[in-house]
C-alpha atoms as a printed R data frame, in Angstrom:
    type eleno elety resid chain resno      x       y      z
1   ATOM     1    CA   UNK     A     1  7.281  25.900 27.952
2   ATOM     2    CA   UNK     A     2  5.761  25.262 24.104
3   ATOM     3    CA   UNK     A     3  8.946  26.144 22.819
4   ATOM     4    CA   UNK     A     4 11.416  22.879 22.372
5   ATOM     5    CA   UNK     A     5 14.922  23.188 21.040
6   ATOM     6    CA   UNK     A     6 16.830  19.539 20.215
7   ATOM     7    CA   UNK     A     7 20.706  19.567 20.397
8   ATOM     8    CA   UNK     A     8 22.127  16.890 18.718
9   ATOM     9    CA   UNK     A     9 24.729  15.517 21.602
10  ATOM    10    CA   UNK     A    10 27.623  12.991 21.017
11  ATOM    11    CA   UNK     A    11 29.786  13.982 23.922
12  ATOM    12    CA   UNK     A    12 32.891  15.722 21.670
13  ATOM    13    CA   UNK     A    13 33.660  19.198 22.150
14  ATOM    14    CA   UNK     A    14 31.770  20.491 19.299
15  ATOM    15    CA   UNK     A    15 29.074  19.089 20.587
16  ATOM    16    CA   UNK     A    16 29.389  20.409 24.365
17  ATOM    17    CA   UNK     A    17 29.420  24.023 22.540
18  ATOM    18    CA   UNK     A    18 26.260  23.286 20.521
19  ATOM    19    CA   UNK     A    19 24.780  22.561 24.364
20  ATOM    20    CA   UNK     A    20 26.198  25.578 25.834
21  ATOM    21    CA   UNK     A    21 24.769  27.822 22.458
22  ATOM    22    CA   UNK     A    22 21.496  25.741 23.096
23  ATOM    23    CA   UNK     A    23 21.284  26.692 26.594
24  ATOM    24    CA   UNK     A    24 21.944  30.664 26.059
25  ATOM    25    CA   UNK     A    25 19.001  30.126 23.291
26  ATOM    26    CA   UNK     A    26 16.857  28.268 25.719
27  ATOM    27    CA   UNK     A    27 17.199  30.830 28.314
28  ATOM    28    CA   UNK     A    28 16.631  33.482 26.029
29  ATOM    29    CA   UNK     A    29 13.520  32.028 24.605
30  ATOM    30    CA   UNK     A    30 12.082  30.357 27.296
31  ATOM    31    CA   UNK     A    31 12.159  27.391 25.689
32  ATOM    32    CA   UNK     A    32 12.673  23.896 26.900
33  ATOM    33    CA   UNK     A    33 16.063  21.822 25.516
34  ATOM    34    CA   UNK     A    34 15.785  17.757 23.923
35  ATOM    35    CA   UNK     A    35 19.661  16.181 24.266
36  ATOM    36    CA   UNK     A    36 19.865  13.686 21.710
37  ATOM    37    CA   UNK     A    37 21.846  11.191 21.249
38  ATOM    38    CA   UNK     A    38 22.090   8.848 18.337
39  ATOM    39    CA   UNK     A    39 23.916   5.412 17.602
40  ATOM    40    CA   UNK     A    40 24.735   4.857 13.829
41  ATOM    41    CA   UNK     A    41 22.954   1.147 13.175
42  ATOM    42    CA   UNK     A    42 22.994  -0.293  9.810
43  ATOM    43    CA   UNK     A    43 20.152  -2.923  9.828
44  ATOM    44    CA   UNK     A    44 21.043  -6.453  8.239
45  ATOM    45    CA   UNK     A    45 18.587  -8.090  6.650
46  ATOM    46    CA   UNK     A    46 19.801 -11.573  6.312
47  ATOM    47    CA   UNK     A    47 20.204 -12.615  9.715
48  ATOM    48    CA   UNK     A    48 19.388 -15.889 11.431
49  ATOM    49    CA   UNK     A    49 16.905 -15.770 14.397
50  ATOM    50    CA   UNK     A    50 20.429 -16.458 16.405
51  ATOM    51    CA   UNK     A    51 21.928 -13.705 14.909
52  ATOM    52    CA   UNK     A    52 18.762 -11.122 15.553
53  ATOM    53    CA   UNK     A    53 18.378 -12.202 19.563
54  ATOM    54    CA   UNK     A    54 22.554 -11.904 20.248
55  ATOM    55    CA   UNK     A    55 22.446  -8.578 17.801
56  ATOM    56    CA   UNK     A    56 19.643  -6.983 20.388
57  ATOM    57    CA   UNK     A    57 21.309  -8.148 23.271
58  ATOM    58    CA   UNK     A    58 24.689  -5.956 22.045
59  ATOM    59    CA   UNK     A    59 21.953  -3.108 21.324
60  ATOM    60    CA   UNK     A    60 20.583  -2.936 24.885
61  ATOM    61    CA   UNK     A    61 24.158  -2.999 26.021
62  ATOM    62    CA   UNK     A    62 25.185  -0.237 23.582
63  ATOM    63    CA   UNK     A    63 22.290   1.680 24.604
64  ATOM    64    CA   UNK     A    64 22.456   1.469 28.008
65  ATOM    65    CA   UNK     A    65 26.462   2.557 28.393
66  ATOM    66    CA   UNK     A    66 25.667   5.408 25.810
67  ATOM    67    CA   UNK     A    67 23.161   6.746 27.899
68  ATOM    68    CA   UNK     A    68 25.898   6.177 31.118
69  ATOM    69    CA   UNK     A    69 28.435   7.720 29.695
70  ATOM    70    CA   UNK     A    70 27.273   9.935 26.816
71  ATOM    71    CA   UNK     A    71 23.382  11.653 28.287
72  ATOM    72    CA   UNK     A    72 23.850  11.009 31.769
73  ATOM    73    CA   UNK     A    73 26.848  13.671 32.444
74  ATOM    74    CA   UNK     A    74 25.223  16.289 30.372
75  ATOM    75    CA   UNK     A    75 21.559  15.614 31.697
76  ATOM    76    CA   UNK     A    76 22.941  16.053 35.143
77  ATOM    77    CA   UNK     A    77 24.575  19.284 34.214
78  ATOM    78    CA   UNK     A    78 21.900  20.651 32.991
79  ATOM    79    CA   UNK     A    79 19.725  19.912 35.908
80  ATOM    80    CA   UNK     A    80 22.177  21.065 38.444
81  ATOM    81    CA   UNK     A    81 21.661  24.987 36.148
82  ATOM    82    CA   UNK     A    82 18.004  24.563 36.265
83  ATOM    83    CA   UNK     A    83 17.008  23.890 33.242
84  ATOM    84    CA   UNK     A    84 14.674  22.141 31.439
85  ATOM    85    CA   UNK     A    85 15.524  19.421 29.406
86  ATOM    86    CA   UNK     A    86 14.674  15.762 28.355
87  ATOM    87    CA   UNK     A    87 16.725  13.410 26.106
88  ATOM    88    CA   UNK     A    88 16.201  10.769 23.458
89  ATOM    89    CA   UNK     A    89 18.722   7.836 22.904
90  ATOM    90    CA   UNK     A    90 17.711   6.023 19.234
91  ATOM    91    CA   UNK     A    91 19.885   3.789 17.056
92  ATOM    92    CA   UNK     A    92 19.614   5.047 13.552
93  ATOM    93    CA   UNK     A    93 21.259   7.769 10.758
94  ATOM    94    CA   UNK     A    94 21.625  10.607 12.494
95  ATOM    95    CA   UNK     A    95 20.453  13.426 10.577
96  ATOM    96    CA   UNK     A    96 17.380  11.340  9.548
97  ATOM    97    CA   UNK     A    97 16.651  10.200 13.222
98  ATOM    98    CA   UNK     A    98 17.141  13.962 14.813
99  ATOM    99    CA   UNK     A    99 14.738  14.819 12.234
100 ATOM   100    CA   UNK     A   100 12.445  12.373 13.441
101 ATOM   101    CA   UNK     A   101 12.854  13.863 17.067
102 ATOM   102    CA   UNK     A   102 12.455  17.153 15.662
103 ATOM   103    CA   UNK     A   103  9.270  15.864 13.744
104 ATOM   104    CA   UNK     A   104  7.986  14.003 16.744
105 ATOM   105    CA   UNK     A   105  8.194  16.331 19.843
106 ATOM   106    CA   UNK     A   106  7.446  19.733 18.022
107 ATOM   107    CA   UNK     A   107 10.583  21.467 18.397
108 ATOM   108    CA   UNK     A   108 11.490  24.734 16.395
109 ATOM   109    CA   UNK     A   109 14.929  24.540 15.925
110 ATOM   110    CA   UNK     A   110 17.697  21.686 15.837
111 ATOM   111    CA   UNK     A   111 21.498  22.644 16.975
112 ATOM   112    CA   UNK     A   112 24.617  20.561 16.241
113 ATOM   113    CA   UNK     A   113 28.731  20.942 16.692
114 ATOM   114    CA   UNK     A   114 30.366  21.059 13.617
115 ATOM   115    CA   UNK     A   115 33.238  18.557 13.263
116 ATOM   116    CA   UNK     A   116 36.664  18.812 11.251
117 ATOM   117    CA   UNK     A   117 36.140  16.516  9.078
118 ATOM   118    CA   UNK     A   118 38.153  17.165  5.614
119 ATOM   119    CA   UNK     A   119 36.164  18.328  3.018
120 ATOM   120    CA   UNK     A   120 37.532  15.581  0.615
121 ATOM   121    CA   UNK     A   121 35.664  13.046  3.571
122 ATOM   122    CA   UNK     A   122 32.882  15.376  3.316
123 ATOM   123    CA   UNK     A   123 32.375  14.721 -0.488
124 ATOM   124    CA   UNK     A   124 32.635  11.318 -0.490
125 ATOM   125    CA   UNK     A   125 30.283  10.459  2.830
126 ATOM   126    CA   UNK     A   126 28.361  13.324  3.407
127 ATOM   127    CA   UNK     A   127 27.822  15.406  6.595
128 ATOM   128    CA   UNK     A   128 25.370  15.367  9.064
129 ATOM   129    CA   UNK     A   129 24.817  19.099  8.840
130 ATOM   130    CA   UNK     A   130 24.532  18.911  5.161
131 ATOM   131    CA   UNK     A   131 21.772  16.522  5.649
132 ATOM   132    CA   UNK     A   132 20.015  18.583  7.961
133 ATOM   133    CA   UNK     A   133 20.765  22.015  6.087
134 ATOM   134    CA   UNK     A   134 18.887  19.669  3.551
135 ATOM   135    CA   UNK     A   135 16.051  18.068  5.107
136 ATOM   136    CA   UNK     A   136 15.218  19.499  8.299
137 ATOM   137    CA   UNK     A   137 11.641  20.803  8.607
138 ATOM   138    CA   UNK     A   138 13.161  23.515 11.125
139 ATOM   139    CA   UNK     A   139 16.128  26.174 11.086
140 ATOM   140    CA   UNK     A   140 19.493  24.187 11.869
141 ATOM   141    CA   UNK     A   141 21.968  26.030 13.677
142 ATOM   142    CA   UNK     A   142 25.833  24.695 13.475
143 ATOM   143    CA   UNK     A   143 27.833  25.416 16.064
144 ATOM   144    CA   UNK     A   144 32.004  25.886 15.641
C-alpha cells in the first residue's frame, strides 16, 4: 500500500468519526491509515538548565500516558479489523505538526473531527481546520 491517509486523533468523539470515515476511505482505496496524535507545547526560551531537564522529564511522562491512553485503544482497534495503520505521537501546533506528518510520510489526504467550538472562539484563536484548509499540501477532509 503507496497510498497513506493521516487522521488527526485526540480521542473525542469527533475525532473517533474522522477514524471511522478514514477507515471506510482506507478500505475503499486500499490505502494504508497514520493515527496521529499531537500535544500542544509552547517552547520557553528562557529556561535554566534545571528548568529544561525537569521540563523533559514531564514531556516523556506526557508522552508516554498519551500514547496509553489516547493511540493505544484506537491502534488496537484497528488491528483487531485488519487494518493497516501506524501512528505518530509529536509535541507541537497541531495543524503545523500534522502537516509535517503529512509532508514527511507521503500521505494524500489528512482527515480531522470537527469540534463545537463557538465561532466567536474561532475568530479570536483560530481553528485547526482553518489552518489546514489553509496550509495543507493535501485535500483535508472534516469530519462532523
Amino acid at each position: 500500500m503507496n497510498k497513506k491517509i493521516v487522521v488527526g486523533y485526540d480521542g473525542s468523539s469527533a475525532s473517533d468519526n474522522a477514524v471511522d470515515f478514514a477507515v471506510n476511505l482506507a478500505k475503499a482505496s486500499q490505502a494504508g491509515l497514520v493515527i496521529a496524535h499531537v500535544l500542544e507545547w509552547s517552547p520557553y526560551t528562557f529556561l535554566t538548565p534545571n528548568e529544561i531537564e525537569e521540563r523533559h522529564a514531564r514531556r516523556t511522562e506526557e508522552l508516554e500516558r498519551a500514547r496509553k491512553a489516547v493511540l493505544d485503544p484506537v491502534m488496537q482497534k484497528l488491528s483487531s479489523d485488519g487494518l493497516e495503520a501506524t501512528s505518530e505521537l509529536r509535541y507541537g501546533h497541531i495543524a503545523e505538526t500534522l502537516i509535517k506528518i503529512a509532508d514527511e510520510d507521503g500521505v494524500e489526504q489528512i482527515v480531522i473531527g470537527r469540534t463545537g467550538h463557538s465561532q466567536l472562539s474561532t475568530r479570536v484563536f483560530g481553528s485547526v481546520a482553518g489552518s489546514l484548509a489553509q496550509a495543507a499540501p493535501v485535500p483535508v477532509t472534516i469530519v462532523p
